[in-house]
Coordinates of C-alpha atoms and ligand atoms in Angstrom, one line a residue:
X454 CA 20.3 193.2 106.1
X455 CA 20.9 196.9 107.2
X456 CA 19.3 199.8 105.4
X457 CA 21.9 201.0 103.4
X458 CA 22.8 204.3 103.7
X459 CA 25.9 204.6 101.2
X460 CA 26.1 206.9 97.9
X461 CA 24.0 205.5 95.7
X462 CA 24.3 207.0 92.0
X463 CA 20.9 206.6 89.6
X464 CA 21.2 208.2 86.1
X465 CA 18.4 209.4 84.8
X466 CA 17.2 207.8 81.6
X467 CA 15.6 211.0 80.4
X468 CA 19.6 212.1 79.3
X469 CA 19.8 208.2 77.2
X470 CA 18.9 208.1 73.4
X471 CA 15.4 207.4 73.2
X472 CA 15.2 205.1 69.8
X473 CA 17.7 202.9 72.1
X474 CA 17.0 202.3 76.1
X475 CA 17.8 198.8 75.9
X476 CA 21.2 199.3 75.4
X477 CA 21.1 202.3 77.0
X478 CA 20.2 201.1 80.5
X479 CA 22.9 197.9 80.2
X480 CA 25.6 200.6 79.6
X481 CA 24.9 202.4 82.9
X482 CA 25.0 199.2 84.6
X483 CA 27.7 197.8 83.8
X484 CA 29.3 201.3 83.6
X485 CA 28.0 201.3 87.5
X486 CA 25.2 202.8 88.3
X487 CA 23.6 201.4 91.2
X488 CA 20.0 202.4 90.8
X489 CA 18.6 203.4 87.1
X490 CA 16.1 206.4 87.1
X491 CA 13.2 206.7 85.2
X492 CA 11.3 210.2 85.0
X493 CA 7.6 210.2 83.7
X494 CA 5.8 213.1 82.9
X495 CA 2.4 213.6 81.4
X496 CA 2.7 217.1 79.8
X497 CA 0.3 218.6 83.0
X498 CA 1.7 217.9 86.1
X499 CA 4.7 219.7 84.0
X500 CA 4.6 220.9 80.7
X501 CA 6.9 218.0 79.2
X502 CA 5.8 214.4 78.0
X503 CA 7.7 211.0 78.2
X504 CA 6.7 208.0 78.7
X505 CA 3.9 205.7 80.8
X506 CA 3.6 202.3 81.9
X507 CA 4.0 200.3 78.6
X508 CA 7.3 201.8 77.8
X509 CA 8.4 201.1 81.7
X510 CA 7.4 197.7 81.1
X511 CA 9.6 197.4 78.5
X512 CA 12.4 198.5 80.4
X513 CA 11.9 195.8 82.9
X514 CA 14.6 193.1 81.5
X515 CA 17.1 195.6 80.6
X516 CA 17.1 196.5 84.9
X517 CA 19.0 194.1 86.9
X518 CA 19.4 197.0 90.0
X519 CA 16.8 199.2 91.0
X520 CA 13.5 200.5 88.6
X521 CA 13.2 203.7 90.3
X522 CA 10.1 205.3 88.4
X523 CA 9.3 209.1 89.2
X524 CA 5.7 209.9 88.7
X525 CA 5.5 213.5 87.7
X526 CA 2.1 213.1 86.7
X527 CA -1.4 214.3 88.1
X528 CA -3.2 212.0 88.9
X529 CA -1.1 209.5 90.3
X530 CA -3.6 207.2 91.9
X531 CA -5.3 205.7 89.1
X532 CA -2.0 204.8 87.3
X533 CA -0.2 202.8 90.5
X534 CA -1.3 198.9 89.3
X535 CA 0.1 199.9 86.3
X536 CA 3.7 200.6 87.4
X537 CA 3.5 198.0 89.8
X538 CA 2.9 195.3 86.7
X539 CA 5.6 197.7 84.8
X540 CA 7.8 195.5 87.6
X541 CA 8.7 199.4 89.3
X542 CA 10.9 198.6 92.4
X543 CA 10.3 202.2 94.0
X544 CA 7.6 204.5 92.7
X545 CA 7.9 207.8 93.4
X546 CA 5.0 210.4 93.4
X547 CA 4.8 214.8 93.8
X548 CA 2.7 215.5 96.7
X549 CA 2.2 218.8 95.5
X550 CA 0.2 216.4 92.5
X551 CA -3.2 215.6 94.6
X552 CA -4.6 216.3 98.0
X553 CA -4.0 212.8 98.9
X554 CA -0.5 212.0 99.2
X555 CA -1.2 209.9 102.4
X556 CA -3.3 207.3 100.8
X557 CA -1.5 207.4 97.9
X558 CA 1.4 206.4 99.6
X559 CA -0.3 203.8 100.8
X560 CA -1.6 202.3 98.0
X561 CA 1.7 202.1 96.7
X562 CA 3.1 199.9 99.0
X563 CA 0.0 198.0 98.8
X564 CA 0.3 196.6 95.5
X565 CA 3.7 196.0 96.4
X566 CA 6.5 198.4 95.8
X567 CA 8.5 201.1 98.0
X568 CA 6.7 204.1 97.9
X569 CA 8.1 208.1 97.5
X570 CA 7.6 211.1 98.1
X571 CA 8.8 214.0 96.0
X572 CA 9.2 217.3 97.1
X573 CA 8.9 220.1 94.3
X574 CA 11.5 223.4 95.4
X575 CA 8.7 225.4 97.1
X576 CA 7.5 222.7 99.7
X577 CA 9.2 223.0 102.7
X578 CA 10.3 220.1 104.6
X579 CA 7.6 220.0 107.1
X580 CA 5.3 219.0 104.2
X581 CA 6.6 215.1 105.0
X582 CA 5.8 215.6 109.0
X583 CA 3.2 213.1 109.3
X584 CA 4.8 210.8 106.6
X585 CA 7.4 209.5 107.8
X586 CA 6.4 205.7 108.4
X587 CA 4.6 205.6 105.0
X588 CA 8.2 206.2 103.2
X589 CA 10.7 204.7 102.1
X590 CA 12.3 207.7 100.1
X591 CA 12.0 211.2 100.0
X592 CA 13.3 213.5 96.3
X593 CA 14.3 216.6 97.2
X594 CA 14.3 218.1 93.8
X595 CA 16.9 220.6 93.1
X596 CA 15.5 221.8 90.0
X597 CA 12.0 222.4 89.2
X598 CA 10.4 219.6 87.3
X599 CA 10.2 219.2 83.4
X600 CA 13.4 219.1 82.3
X601 CA 16.8 217.4 81.8
X602 CA 20.0 219.7 81.9
X603 CA 18.7 222.7 84.6
X604 CA 20.8 224.4 86.9
X605 CA 20.7 223.0 90.2
X606 CA 18.7 225.1 92.9
X607 CA 20.5 224.4 96.8
X608 CA 17.9 222.7 98.7
X609 CA 21.0 221.6 101.2
X610 CA 19.2 222.7 104.5
X611 CA 15.9 221.2 103.7
X612 CA 17.9 218.3 103.2
X613 CA 19.8 219.1 107.1
X614 CA 16.5 218.9 108.2
X615 CA 14.9 215.8 106.3
X616 CA 17.5 214.3 107.2
X617 CA 16.9 214.9 111.0
X618 CA 13.8 214.3 110.7
X619 CA 13.9 210.8 109.9
X620 CA 16.3 209.9 112.1
X621 CA 16.9 206.3 112.3
X622 CA 13.9 205.2 109.8
X623 CA 14.8 203.0 107.0
X624 CA 14.2 206.4 104.2
X625 CA 16.3 207.3 101.1
X626 CA 16.8 210.7 100.9
X627 CA 17.5 211.0 97.0
X628 CA 18.6 214.1 95.4
X629 CA 17.3 214.8 91.2
X630 CA 17.8 218.0 89.1
X631 CA 21.6 219.3 88.4
X632 CA 23.5 216.7 90.5
X633 CA 27.1 216.4 89.0
X634 CA 30.7 216.4 90.7
X635 CA 30.2 220.2 92.2
X636 CA 27.3 219.5 93.4
X637 CA 26.9 216.3 94.1
X638 CA 30.3 216.9 97.9
X639 CA 26.8 219.7 99.0
X640 CA 24.0 217.1 99.1
X641 CA 25.8 214.0 99.8
X642 CA 27.1 216.5 103.0
X643 CA 24.0 217.2 104.3
X644 CA 22.7 214.1 104.3
X645 CA 21.4 212.7 100.4
X646 CA 22.2 208.9 99.7
X647 CA 20.8 208.3 96.4
X648 CA 22.1 210.6 93.7
X649 CA 20.3 210.7 90.6
X650 CA 22.2 212.3 87.5
X651 CA 20.9 212.8 83.7
X652 CA 23.1 215.1 81.3
X653 CA 26.8 214.3 83.8
X654 CA 26.4 210.5 83.3
X655 CA 25.6 210.8 80.1
X656 CA 27.3 213.9 78.2
X657 CA 30.4 212.8 75.9
X658 CA 29.2 209.1 76.1
X659 CA 27.4 206.8 73.7
X660 CA 26.3 202.7 73.8
X661 CA 29.7 202.6 71.7
X662 CA 31.9 205.0 73.6
X663 CA 30.1 203.3 77.6
X664 CA 33.8 204.2 79.1
X665 CA 33.0 207.9 79.5
X666 CA 29.6 207.0 81.2
X667 CA 31.8 205.0 83.3
X668 CA 33.9 207.3 84.4
X669 CA 31.3 210.1 84.7
X670 CA 29.7 208.2 87.3
X671 CA 33.2 207.4 89.2
X672 CA 33.8 211.5 89.1
X673 CA 29.8 212.1 90.7
X674 CA 30.7 209.4 93.1
X675 CA 34.2 210.0 94.1
X676 CA 33.1 213.8 94.5
X677 CA 30.5 212.9 97.2
X678 CA 32.6 210.4 99.2
X679 CA 34.6 213.1 99.3
X680 CA 37.3 212.1 97.4
X681 CA 38.7 214.9 95.1
X682 CA 40.9 213.2 92.2
Ligands
LIG1533 C1 13.6 216.7 85.7 C2 14.0 215.3 86.2 C3 15.1 214.7 86.4 C4 16.3 215.2 85.4 C5 17.8 215.1 85.8 O1 12.4 217.1 86.3 O2 13.1 214.5 87.2 O3 15.3 213.6 86.8 O4 16.2 213.8 84.5 O5 18.5 215.8 84.8 P1 19.9 216.5 85.0 O6 20.3 215.9 86.1 O7 20.1 217.1 83.7 O8 19.1 217.5 85.6
LIG1534 ZN1 13.4 212.0 88.3

């Protein structure tokens, strides 16, 4: 199967109802989510705390698409096997989270997952120059990680650099933070294919009113694809 570079919308359940993850995941998938993005925070690498491998394992049976786990934790390596056991399809580690990202990416693949590397806004594209053949996804943070609902930071020149560095390698470019119908076209045009969105997907909806999720997802996708309603 050829590598899929079409736009994929990955709602972040950081903006879901924390007392109702199973139904929230089912609702966003039924409403057109391509992937499900799960933000793991440790209160140390980032100033916020979410959930760990036991919770992620409990989410797994509800995710029928792709379980995309974004680790905002340090260190990463001691937890790789736990996230493989939890059923992550993609496991993304921050390049800033430790001195041995090369080893970390190898270990993620060796554990049977796709390996992602995330870059904080202050980290240049060149930081991944020697990692391109070890990674399946590069996550460009367009906010400083830790919280949903923050203002988009323009990283389009970094996205363009990464897109040309990647060439024809099968590596996704994912954008995380502040993605909504106004910012999606900028990042899509620069070369991104996976758009994470938390607040812009969940705002105004609920599991009892899931059509709102569907409209929100559609609006982001249409904007990214250049279809202006
Ligand atoms: C930020 C997280 C994001 C976040 C995005 O630390 O990695 O995935 O949930 O949220 P929004 O789309 O609300 O900026
Ligand atoms: Zn994230």
